[in-house]
C-alpha positions as YAML, in Angstrom:
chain: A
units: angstrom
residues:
- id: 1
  name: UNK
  ca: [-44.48, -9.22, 17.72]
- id: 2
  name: UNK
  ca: [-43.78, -5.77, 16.21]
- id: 3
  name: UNK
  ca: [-42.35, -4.76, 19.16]
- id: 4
  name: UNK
  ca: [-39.85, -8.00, 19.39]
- id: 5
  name: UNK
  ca: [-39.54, -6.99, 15.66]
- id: 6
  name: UNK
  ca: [-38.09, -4.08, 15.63]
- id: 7
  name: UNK
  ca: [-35.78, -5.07, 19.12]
- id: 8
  name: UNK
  ca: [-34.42, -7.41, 16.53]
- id: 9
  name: UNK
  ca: [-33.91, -5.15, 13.67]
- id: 10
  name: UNK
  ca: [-32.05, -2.28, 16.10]
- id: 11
  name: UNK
  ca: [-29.64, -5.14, 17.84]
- id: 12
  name: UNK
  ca: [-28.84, -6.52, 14.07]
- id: 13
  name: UNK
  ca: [-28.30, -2.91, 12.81]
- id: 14
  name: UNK
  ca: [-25.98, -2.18, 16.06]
- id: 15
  name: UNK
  ca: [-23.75, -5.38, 14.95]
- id: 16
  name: UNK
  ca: [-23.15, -3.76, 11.69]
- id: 17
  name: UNK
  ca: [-22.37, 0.10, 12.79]
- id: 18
  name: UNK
  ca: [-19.91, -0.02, 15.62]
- id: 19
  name: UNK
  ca: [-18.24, 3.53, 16.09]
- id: 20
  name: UNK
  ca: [-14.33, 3.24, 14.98]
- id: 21
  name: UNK
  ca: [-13.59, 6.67, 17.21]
- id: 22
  name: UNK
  ca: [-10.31, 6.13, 16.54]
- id: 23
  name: UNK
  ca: [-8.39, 9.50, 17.19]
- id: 24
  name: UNK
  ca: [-4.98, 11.07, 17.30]
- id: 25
  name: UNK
  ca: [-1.38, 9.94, 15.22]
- id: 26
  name: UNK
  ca: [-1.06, 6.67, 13.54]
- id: 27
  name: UNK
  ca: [2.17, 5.61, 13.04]
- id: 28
  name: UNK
  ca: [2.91, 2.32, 11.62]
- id: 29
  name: UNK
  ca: [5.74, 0.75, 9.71]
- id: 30
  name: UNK
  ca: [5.59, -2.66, 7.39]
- id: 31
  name: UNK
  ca: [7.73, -4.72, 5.16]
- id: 32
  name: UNK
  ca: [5.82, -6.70, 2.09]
- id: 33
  name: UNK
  ca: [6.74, -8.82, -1.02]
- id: 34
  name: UNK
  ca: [5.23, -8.04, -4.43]
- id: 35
  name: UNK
  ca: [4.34, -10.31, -7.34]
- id: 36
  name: UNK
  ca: [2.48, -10.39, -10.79]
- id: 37
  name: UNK
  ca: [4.85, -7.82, -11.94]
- id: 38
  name: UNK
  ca: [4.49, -6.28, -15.31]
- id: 39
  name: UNK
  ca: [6.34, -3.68, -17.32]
- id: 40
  name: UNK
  ca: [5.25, -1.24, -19.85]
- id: 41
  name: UNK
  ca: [7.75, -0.51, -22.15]
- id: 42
  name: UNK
  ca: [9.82, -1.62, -25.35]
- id: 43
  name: UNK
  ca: [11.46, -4.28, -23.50]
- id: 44
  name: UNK
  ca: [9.03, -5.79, -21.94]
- id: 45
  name: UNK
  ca: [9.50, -9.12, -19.63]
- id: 46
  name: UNK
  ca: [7.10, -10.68, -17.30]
- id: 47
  name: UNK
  ca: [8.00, -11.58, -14.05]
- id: 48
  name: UNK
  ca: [6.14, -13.91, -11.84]
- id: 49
  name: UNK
  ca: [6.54, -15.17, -8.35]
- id: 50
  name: UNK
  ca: [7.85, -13.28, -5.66]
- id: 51
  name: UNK
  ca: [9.61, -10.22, -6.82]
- id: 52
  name: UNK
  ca: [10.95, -7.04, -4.72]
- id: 53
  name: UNK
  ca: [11.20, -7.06, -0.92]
- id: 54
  name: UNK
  ca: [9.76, -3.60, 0.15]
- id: 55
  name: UNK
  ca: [10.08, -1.42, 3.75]
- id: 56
  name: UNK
  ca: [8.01, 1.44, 4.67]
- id: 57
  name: UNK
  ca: [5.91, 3.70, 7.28]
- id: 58
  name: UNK
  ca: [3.47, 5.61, 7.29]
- id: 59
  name: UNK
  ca: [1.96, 8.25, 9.69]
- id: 60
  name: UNK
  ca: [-1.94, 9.10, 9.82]
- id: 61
  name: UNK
  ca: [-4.27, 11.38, 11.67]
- id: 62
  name: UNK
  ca: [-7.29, 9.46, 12.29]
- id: 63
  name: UNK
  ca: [-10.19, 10.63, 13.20]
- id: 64
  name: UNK
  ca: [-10.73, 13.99, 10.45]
- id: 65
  name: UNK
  ca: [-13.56, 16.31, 11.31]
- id: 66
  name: UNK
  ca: [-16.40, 14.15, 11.66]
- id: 67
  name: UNK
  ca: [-15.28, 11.09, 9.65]
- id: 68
  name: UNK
  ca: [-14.44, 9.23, 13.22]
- id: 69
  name: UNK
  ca: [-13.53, 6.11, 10.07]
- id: 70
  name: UNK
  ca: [-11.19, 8.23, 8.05]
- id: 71
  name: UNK
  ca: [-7.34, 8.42, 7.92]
- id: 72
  name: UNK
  ca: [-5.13, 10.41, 6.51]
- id: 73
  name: UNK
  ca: [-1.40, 11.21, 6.36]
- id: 74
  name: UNK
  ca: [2.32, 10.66, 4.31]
- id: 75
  name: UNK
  ca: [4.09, 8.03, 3.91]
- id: 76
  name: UNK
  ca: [6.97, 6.43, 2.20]
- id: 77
  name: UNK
  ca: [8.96, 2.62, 1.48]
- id: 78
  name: UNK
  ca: [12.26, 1.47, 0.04]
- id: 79
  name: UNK
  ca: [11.09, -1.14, -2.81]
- id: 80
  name: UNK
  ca: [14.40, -3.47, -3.83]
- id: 81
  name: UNK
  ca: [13.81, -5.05, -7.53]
- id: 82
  name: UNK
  ca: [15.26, -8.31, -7.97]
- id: 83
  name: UNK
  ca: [13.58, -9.61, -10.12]
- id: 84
  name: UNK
  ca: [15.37, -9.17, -13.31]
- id: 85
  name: UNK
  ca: [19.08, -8.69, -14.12]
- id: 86
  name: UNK
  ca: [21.08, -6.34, -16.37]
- id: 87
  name: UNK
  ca: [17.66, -4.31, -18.16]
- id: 88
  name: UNK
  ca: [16.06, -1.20, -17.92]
- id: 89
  name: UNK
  ca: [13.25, -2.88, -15.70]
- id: 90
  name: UNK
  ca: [15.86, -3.59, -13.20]
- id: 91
  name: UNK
  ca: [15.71, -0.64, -10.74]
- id: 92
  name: UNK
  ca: [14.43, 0.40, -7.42]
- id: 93
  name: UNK
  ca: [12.26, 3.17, -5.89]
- id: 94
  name: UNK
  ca: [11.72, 4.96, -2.91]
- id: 95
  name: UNK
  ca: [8.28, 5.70, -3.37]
- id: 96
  name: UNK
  ca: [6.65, 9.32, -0.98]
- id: 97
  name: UNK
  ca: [3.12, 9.56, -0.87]
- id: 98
  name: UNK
  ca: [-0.06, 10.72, 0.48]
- id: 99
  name: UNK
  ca: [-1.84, 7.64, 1.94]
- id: 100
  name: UNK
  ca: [-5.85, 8.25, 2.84]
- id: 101
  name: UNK
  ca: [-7.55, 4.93, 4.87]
- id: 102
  name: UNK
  ca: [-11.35, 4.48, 5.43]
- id: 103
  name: UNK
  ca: [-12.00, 2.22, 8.27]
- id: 104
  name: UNK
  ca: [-14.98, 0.43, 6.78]
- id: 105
  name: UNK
  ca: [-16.47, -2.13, 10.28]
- id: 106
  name: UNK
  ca: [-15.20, -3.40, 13.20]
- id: 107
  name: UNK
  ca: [-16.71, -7.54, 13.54]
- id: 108
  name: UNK
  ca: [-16.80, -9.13, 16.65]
- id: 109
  name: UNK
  ca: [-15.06, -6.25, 17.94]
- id: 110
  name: UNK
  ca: [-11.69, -7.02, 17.09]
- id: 111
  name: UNK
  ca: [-11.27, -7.02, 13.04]
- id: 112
  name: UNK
  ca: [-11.42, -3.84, 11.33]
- id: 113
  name: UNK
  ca: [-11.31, -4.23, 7.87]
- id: 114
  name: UNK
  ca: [-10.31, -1.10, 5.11]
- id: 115
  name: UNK
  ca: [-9.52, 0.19, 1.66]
- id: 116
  name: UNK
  ca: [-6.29, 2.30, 1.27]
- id: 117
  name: UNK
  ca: [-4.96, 4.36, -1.45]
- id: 118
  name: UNK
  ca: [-1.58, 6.28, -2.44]
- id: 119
  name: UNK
  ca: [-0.34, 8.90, -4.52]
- id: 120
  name: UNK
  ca: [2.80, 10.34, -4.77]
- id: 121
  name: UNK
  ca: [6.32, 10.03, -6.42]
- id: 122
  name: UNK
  ca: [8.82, 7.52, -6.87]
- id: 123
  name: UNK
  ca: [12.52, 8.33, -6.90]
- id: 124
  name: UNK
  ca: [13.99, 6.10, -8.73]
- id: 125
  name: UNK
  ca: [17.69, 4.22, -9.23]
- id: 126
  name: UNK
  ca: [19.17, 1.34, -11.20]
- id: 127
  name: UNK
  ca: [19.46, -1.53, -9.08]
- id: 128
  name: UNK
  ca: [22.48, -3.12, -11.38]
- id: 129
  name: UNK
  ca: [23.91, -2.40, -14.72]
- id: 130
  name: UNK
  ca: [22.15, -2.07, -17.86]
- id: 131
  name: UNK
  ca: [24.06, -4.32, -20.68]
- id: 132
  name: UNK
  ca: [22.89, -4.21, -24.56]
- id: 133
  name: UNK
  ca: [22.34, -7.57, -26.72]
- id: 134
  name: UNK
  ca: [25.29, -7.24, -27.50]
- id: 135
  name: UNK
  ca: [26.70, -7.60, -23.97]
- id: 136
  name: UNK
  ca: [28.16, -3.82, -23.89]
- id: 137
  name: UNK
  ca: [27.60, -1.93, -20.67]
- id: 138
  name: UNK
  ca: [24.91, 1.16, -21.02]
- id: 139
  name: UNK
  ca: [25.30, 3.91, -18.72]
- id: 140
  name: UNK
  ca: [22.76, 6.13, -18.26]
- id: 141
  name: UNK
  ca: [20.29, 7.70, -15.40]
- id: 142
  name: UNK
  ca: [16.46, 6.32, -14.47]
- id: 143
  name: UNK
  ca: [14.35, 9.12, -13.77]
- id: 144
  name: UNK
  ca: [11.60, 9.39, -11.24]
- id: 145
  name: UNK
  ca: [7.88, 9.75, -11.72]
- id: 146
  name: UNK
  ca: [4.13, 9.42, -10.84]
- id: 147
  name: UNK
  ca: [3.66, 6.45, -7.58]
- id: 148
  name: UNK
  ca: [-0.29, 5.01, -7.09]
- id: 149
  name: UNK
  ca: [-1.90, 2.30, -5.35]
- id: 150
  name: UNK
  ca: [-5.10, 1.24, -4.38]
- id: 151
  name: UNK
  ca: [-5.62, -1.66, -1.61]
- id: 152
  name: UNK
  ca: [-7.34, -4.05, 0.97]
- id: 153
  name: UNK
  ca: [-6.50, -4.60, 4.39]
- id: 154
  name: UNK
  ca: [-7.48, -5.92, 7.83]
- id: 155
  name: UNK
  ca: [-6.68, -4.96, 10.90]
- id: 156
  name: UNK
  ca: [-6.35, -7.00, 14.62]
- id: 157
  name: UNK
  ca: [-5.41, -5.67, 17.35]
- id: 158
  name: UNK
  ca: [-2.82, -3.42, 15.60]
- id: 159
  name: UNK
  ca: [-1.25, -5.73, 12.98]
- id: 160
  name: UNK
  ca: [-2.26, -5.30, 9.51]
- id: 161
  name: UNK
  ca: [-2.13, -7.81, 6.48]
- id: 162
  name: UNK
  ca: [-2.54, -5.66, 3.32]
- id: 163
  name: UNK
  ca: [-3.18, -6.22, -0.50]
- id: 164
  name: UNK
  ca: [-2.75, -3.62, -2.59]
- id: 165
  name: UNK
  ca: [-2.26, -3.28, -6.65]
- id: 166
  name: UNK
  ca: [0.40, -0.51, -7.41]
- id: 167
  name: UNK
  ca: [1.91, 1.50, -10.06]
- id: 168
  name: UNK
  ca: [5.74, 3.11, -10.49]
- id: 169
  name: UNK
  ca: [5.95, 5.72, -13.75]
- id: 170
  name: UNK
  ca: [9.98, 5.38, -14.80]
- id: 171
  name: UNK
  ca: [12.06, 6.56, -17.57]
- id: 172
  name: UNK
  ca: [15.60, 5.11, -18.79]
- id: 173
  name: UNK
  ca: [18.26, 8.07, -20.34]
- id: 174
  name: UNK
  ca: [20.81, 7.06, -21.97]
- id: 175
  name: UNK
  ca: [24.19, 9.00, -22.53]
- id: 176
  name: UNK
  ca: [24.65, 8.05, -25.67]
- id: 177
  name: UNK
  ca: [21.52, 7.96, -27.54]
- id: 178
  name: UNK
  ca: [22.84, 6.22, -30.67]
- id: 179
  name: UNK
  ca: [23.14, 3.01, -28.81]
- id: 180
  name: UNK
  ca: [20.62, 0.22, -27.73]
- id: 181
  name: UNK
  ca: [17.83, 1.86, -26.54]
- id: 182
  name: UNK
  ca: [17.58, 5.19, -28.31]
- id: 183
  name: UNK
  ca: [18.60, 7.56, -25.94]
- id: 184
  name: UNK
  ca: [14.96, 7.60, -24.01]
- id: 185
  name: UNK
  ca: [13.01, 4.23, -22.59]
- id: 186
  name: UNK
  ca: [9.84, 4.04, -21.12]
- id: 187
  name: UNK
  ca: [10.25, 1.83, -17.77]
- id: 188
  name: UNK
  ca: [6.86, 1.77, -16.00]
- id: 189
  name: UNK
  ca: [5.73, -1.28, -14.16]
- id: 190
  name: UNK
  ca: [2.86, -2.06, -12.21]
- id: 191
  name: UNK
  ca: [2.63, -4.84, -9.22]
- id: 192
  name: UNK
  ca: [0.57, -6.74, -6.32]
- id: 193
  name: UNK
  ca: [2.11, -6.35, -3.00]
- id: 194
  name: UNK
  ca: [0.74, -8.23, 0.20]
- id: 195
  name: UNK
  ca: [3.04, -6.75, 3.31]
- id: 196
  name: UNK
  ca: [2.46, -7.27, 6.98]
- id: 197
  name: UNK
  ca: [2.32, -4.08, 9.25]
- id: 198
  name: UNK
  ca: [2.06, -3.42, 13.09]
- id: 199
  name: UNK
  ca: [1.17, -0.04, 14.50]
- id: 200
  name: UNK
  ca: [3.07, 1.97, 16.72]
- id: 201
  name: UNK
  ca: [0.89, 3.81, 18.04]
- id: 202
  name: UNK
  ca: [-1.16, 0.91, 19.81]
- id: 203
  name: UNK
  ca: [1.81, -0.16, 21.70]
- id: 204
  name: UNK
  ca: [2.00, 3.46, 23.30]
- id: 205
  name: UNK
  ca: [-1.09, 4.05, 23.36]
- id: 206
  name: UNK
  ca: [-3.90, 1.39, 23.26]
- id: 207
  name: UNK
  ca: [-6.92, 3.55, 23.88]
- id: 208
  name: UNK
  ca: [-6.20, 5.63, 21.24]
- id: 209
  name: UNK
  ca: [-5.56, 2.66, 18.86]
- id: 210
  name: UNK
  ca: [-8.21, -0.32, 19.24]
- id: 211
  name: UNK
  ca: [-9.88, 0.08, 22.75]
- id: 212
  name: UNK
  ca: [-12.30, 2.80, 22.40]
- id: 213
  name: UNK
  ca: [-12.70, 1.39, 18.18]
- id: 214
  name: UNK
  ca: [-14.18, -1.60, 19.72]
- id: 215
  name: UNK
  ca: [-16.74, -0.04, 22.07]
- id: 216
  name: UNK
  ca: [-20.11, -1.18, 20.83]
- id: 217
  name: UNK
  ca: [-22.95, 1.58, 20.73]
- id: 218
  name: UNK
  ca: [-25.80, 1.88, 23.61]
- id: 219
  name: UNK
  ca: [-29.12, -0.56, 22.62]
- id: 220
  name: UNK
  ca: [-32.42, 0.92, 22.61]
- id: 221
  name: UNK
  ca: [-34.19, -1.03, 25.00]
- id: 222
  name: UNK
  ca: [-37.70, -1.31, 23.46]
- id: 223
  name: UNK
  ca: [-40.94, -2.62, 25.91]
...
């Protein structure tokens, strides 16, 4: 019984611990929505729904010494804001960032689920122009600043769906600073994004992508 036990226990524990041995580039590009938006400055206006359409890729090394799991690599997206007119909060980014992926399991050999994070910067532009409550036009520059996110993904056979909580650090300058907004506005505005992904690098090279990820350890045959 101890025997048929511990057969058991070592077939259970081989479910959970499947090698990822995933090795060599990653590339993979995506497009995603983002809602939940909120800003963080003097004007501040919260937008739900749907907001900003977003493009990107990203390349990885997988594979990194001996974390077979880990990925790491750059990456970078064009984020469109729509989803407010004629303010300060009205801008887009081009977000470029260093992007590290832990590959947590693979489950029934074919799902690999993973956490994701990015840091970088985000160069930022007005999307539209800025008008005061008065209806005058504001010119002015947004400047860039500090790009983060944290996230959750899955993976099947290549294609991702991703969630992932992110943050874009912005400043408004004014020319003239006598006018609505003071010369100098805060503009910082955090988001959830869910996008949709596909990599590359499975297409040209399958082995190197999800084949040998799904190969399930050798069993311990116990008598």
């Amino acid at each position: 019984m101890k025997k048929l036990l511990l057969a058991f226990s070592i077939l259970a524990l081989g479910s959970f611990s499947f090698a990822n041995e995933r090795s060599g580039p990653q590339i993979e590009g995506r497009v995603g929505w983002s809602f939940n938006k909120n800003y963080d400055n003097d004007y501040d206006t919260d937008s739900k729904g749907m907001e900003f359409a977003e493009g990107g890729v990203e390349f990885r090394k997988a594979g990194i010494g001996s974390l077979e799991n880990l990925e790491l690599g750059v990456g970078g997206s064009f984020m469109y804001d729509n989803g407010t007119r004629h303010t300060v909060n009205d801008y887009s980014s081009i977000p470029l960032y260093g992007v590290v992926r832990y590959n947590i399991i693979n489950i029934n050999d074919s799902i690999m689920p993973y956490v994701k994070g990015h840091l970088g910067y985000s160069i930022n532009s007005l999307s539209d122009n800025v008008y005061n409550s008065q209806g005058g036009r504001v010119d002015g520059d947004m400047k860039g600043g500090l790009y983060y996110g944290v996230g959750i993904g899955v993976e099947l056979y290549g294609f991702t769906v991703e969630l992932m909580y992110r943050g874009i650090n912005a400043e408004f300058k004014q020319d003239d600073k006598y006018d609505y907004y003071d010369g100098e506005t805060k503009a910082n505005k955090t988001s959830l994004g869910l996008s949709i992904g596909y990599n590359v690098s499975c297409l040209i090279n399958p082995a190197a992508c999800y084949e040998s990820a799904f190969k399930q350890p050798d069993y311990i045959l116990v008598k």
